[in-house]
Amino acid sequence: MYVAPARPPTVFCSISDRIASAVARLSGPTLPACRYAYRSSTGNCVRASSNVTRGILTMHLSTVSRMRVVLADPPAYTPPYDRSLAAALARAGADVELVTSRFRFGAVASADGYIAREWFYPLSSRMGSSRLRLAVKALEHPFGMLRLAAMAPDVLHMQWLVPEADRWLLHSRAPLVFTAHDIVPRRTASRTRLWRGLFSRFDGIVVHSERGRAALEAFGVPAERLHVISHPVFRSEVPRRDDGRTV
């Protein structure tokens, strides 16, 4: 088993901040406008300077409404990524909520400057691996999406989708961002029309490599909606001991 070597905390933090700074430029024009925005008292989406997300104008954040960002990872597939991004956006001055489910395979980092809500799959996330769990999860998913739709963020950033259901259940008046962690998941890769319809609903789509960008361009996603943000390497806390089995 290969264990990634530990990296200095300063490098880890800077990577998280780079994720937040880059993702925060995904829903508006390229001039100094930031792609995360805040909603004015009239309901209009008012652009904030991208310098806010870089920490340059942090002192001025108290004079305007804080941007409300909702990150959503319903199945809790990527807790380290979700929580590092949420913490980095909070450090940049955003009001951040992470909406997810209970992670079934271990502990996760505590919320650092943001709110974490485990709204999805309250029953199935506590069940063992079985067909019954999957059936219960399918029944629970619409209720989680309804709670998500009832929120009023300034931007909604989806980390993962249930494509067959979310084509109908994903609703938001806010700008939408999606991180294509798997580009197009193999299970539904042949559903070209389904994914093109879903991708067309997002103002910005994050991929982790130039290969991912090229793949989605070939799939039909407009190039101006695609943004490459390299995936960070997270520090490993795996116990390092010889148990006679681990290579």
PDB file of N, CA, C and O in Angstrom, residues 161-168 184 187-201 219:
ATOM      1  N   LEU A 161     -23.350  14.427  -8.516  1.00  0.00           N
ATOM      2  CA  LEU A 161     -24.747  14.365  -8.931  1.00  0.00           C
ATOM      3  C   LEU A 161     -25.218  12.925  -8.996  1.00  0.00           C
ATOM      4  O   LEU A 161     -24.421  12.000  -9.201  1.00  0.00           O
ATOM      5  N   VAL A 162     -26.522  12.745  -8.824  1.00  0.00           N
ATOM      6  CA  VAL A 162     -27.184  11.492  -9.192  1.00  0.00           C
ATOM      7  C   VAL A 162     -27.893  11.812 -10.503  1.00  0.00           C
ATOM      8  O   VAL A 162     -29.006  12.332 -10.500  1.00  0.00           O
ATOM      9  N   PRO A 163     -27.255  11.568 -11.638  1.00  0.00           N
ATOM     10  CA  PRO A 163     -27.717  12.175 -12.890  1.00  0.00           C
ATOM     11  C   PRO A 163     -29.147  11.843 -13.275  1.00  0.00           C
ATOM     12  O   PRO A 163     -29.899  12.718 -13.702  1.00  0.00           O
ATOM     13  N   GLU A 164     -29.541  10.559 -13.122  1.00  0.00           N
ATOM     14  CA  GLU A 164     -30.888  10.181 -13.539  1.00  0.00           C
ATOM     15  C   GLU A 164     -31.960  10.912 -12.745  1.00  0.00           C
ATOM     16  O   GLU A 164     -33.035  11.232 -13.270  1.00  0.00           O
ATOM     17  N   ALA A 165     -31.691  11.188 -11.461  1.00  0.00           N
ATOM     18  CA  ALA A 165     -32.667  11.880 -10.609  1.00  0.00           C
ATOM     19  C   ALA A 165     -32.487  13.390 -10.643  1.00  0.00           C
ATOM     20  O   ALA A 165     -33.466  14.143 -10.691  1.00  0.00           O
ATOM     21  N   ASP A 166     -31.233  13.844 -10.640  1.00  0.00           N
ATOM     22  CA  ASP A 166     -30.995  15.279 -10.500  1.00  0.00           C
ATOM     23  C   ASP A 166     -31.332  16.069 -11.755  1.00  0.00           C
ATOM     24  O   ASP A 166     -31.459  17.295 -11.703  1.00  0.00           O
ATOM     25  N   ARG A 167     -31.496  15.398 -12.881  1.00  0.00           N
ATOM     26  CA  ARG A 167     -31.966  16.112 -14.067  1.00  0.00           C
ATOM     27  C   ARG A 167     -33.334  16.727 -13.800  1.00  0.00           C
ATOM     28  O   ARG A 167     -33.711  17.730 -14.410  1.00  0.00           O
ATOM     29  N   TRP A 168     -34.086  16.120 -12.861  1.00  0.00           N
ATOM     30  CA  TRP A 168     -35.407  16.625 -12.495  1.00  0.00           C
ATOM     31  C   TRP A 168     -35.391  17.342 -11.150  1.00  0.00           C
ATOM     32  O   TRP A 168     -36.195  18.254 -10.931  1.00  0.00           O
ATOM     33  N   VAL A 184     -17.014  12.199 -16.819  1.00  0.00           N
ATOM     34  CA  VAL A 184     -18.338  11.593 -17.001  1.00  0.00           C
ATOM     35  C   VAL A 184     -18.247  10.200 -16.392  1.00  0.00           C
ATOM     36  O   VAL A 184     -17.501   9.353 -16.879  1.00  0.00           O
ATOM     37  N   ARG A 187     -20.543   4.630 -15.262  1.00  0.00           N
ATOM     38  CA  ARG A 187     -21.848   3.971 -15.183  1.00  0.00           C
ATOM     39  C   ARG A 187     -22.862   4.608 -16.121  1.00  0.00           C
ATOM     40  O   ARG A 187     -23.751   3.930 -16.644  1.00  0.00           O
ATOM     41  N   THR A 188     -22.735   5.917 -16.333  1.00  0.00           N
ATOM     42  CA  THR A 188     -23.702   6.619 -17.181  1.00  0.00           C
ATOM     43  C   THR A 188     -23.024   7.303 -18.365  1.00  0.00           C
ATOM     44  O   THR A 188     -23.602   8.194 -18.980  1.00  0.00           O
ATOM     45  N   ALA A 189     -21.805   6.881 -18.709  1.00  0.00           N
ATOM     46  CA  ALA A 189     -21.059   7.551 -19.780  1.00  0.00           C
ATOM     47  C   ALA A 189     -21.768   7.481 -21.120  1.00  0.00           C
ATOM     48  O   ALA A 189     -21.610   8.371 -21.973  1.00  0.00           O
ATOM     49  N   SER A 190     -22.551   6.434 -21.330  1.00  0.00           N
ATOM     50  CA  SER A 190     -23.255   6.300 -22.607  1.00  0.00           C
ATOM     51  C   SER A 190     -24.493   7.191 -22.700  1.00  0.00           C
ATOM     52  O   SER A 190     -25.062   7.340 -23.778  1.00  0.00           O
ATOM     53  N   ARG A 191     -24.878   7.791 -21.585  1.00  0.00           N
ATOM     54  CA  ARG A 191     -26.075   8.634 -21.570  1.00  0.00           C
ATOM     55  C   ARG A 191     -25.699  10.048 -22.000  1.00  0.00           C
ATOM     56  O   ARG A 191     -25.756  11.012 -21.235  1.00  0.00           O
ATOM     57  N   THR A 192     -25.304  10.193 -23.234  1.00  0.00           N
ATOM     58  CA  THR A 192     -24.782  11.470 -23.727  1.00  0.00           C
ATOM     59  C   THR A 192     -25.799  12.594 -23.591  1.00  0.00           C
ATOM     60  O   THR A 192     -25.468  13.694 -23.120  1.00  0.00           O
ATOM     61  N   ARG A 193     -27.009  12.349 -23.989  1.00  0.00           N
ATOM     62  CA  ARG A 193     -28.036  13.395 -23.926  1.00  0.00           C
ATOM     63  C   ARG A 193     -28.297  13.826 -22.485  1.00  0.00           C
ATOM     64  O   ARG A 193     -28.479  15.021 -22.208  1.00  0.00           O
ATOM     65  N   LEU A 194     -28.306  12.861 -21.571  1.00  0.00           N
ATOM     66  CA  LEU A 194     -28.520  13.162 -20.160  1.00  0.00           C
ATOM     67  C   LEU A 194     -27.451  14.104 -19.637  1.00  0.00           C
ATOM     68  O   LEU A 194     -27.749  15.141 -19.015  1.00  0.00           O
ATOM     69  N   TRP A 195     -26.174  13.786 -19.889  1.00  0.00           N
ATOM     70  CA  TRP A 195     -25.091  14.596 -19.351  1.00  0.00           C
ATOM     71  C   TRP A 195     -24.976  15.943 -20.047  1.00  0.00           C
ATOM     72  O   TRP A 195     -24.658  16.955 -19.415  1.00  0.00           O
ATOM     73  N   ARG A 196     -25.236  15.993 -21.322  1.00  0.00           N
ATOM     74  CA  ARG A 196     -25.210  17.292 -21.996  1.00  0.00           C
ATOM     75  C   ARG A 196     -26.271  18.214 -21.426  1.00  0.00           C
ATOM     76  O   ARG A 196     -26.046  19.422 -21.255  1.00  0.00           O
ATOM     77  N   GLY A 197     -27.440  17.661 -21.131  1.00  0.00           N
ATOM     78  CA  GLY A 197     -28.478  18.474 -20.518  1.00  0.00           C
ATOM     79  C   GLY A 197     -28.084  18.972 -19.142  1.00  0.00           C
ATOM     80  O   GLY A 197     -28.334  20.135 -18.788  1.00  0.00           O
ATOM     81  N   LEU A 198     -27.436  18.102 -18.347  1.00  0.00           N
ATOM     82  CA  LEU A 198     -26.994  18.522 -17.018  1.00  0.00           C
ATOM     83  C   LEU A 198     -25.885  19.559 -17.094  1.00  0.00           C
ATOM     84  O   LEU A 198     -25.926  20.588 -16.414  1.00  0.00           O
ATOM     85  N   PHE A 199     -24.879  19.312 -17.935  1.00  0.00           N
ATOM     86  CA  PHE A 199     -23.769  20.258 -18.051  1.00  0.00           C
ATOM     87  C   PHE A 199     -24.244  21.632 -18.503  1.00  0.00           C
ATOM     88  O   PHE A 199     -23.684  22.658 -18.100  1.00  0.00           O
ATOM     89  N   SER A 200     -25.277  21.667 -19.343  1.00  0.00           N
ATOM     90  CA  SER A 200     -25.752  22.947 -19.866  1.00  0.00           C
ATOM     91  C   SER A 200     -26.365  23.829 -18.783  1.00  0.00           C
ATOM     92  O   SER A 200     -26.522  25.033 -18.983  1.00  0.00           O
ATOM     93  N   ARG A 201     -26.668  23.258 -17.641  1.00  0.00           N
ATOM     94  CA  ARG A 201     -27.306  24.019 -16.576  1.00  0.00           C
ATOM     95  C   ARG A 201     -26.311  24.738 -15.679  1.00  0.00           C
ATOM     96  O   ARG A 201     -26.703  25.551 -14.845  1.00  0.00           O
ATOM     97  N   PHE A 219     -16.974  16.476 -25.569  1.00  0.00           N
ATOM     98  CA  PHE A 219     -18.321  16.034 -25.214  1.00  0.00           C
ATOM     99  C   PHE A 219     -19.372  17.079 -25.586  1.00  0.00           C
ATOM    100  O   PHE A 219     -20.559  16.778 -25.645  1.00  0.00           O
TER     101      PHE A 219
END
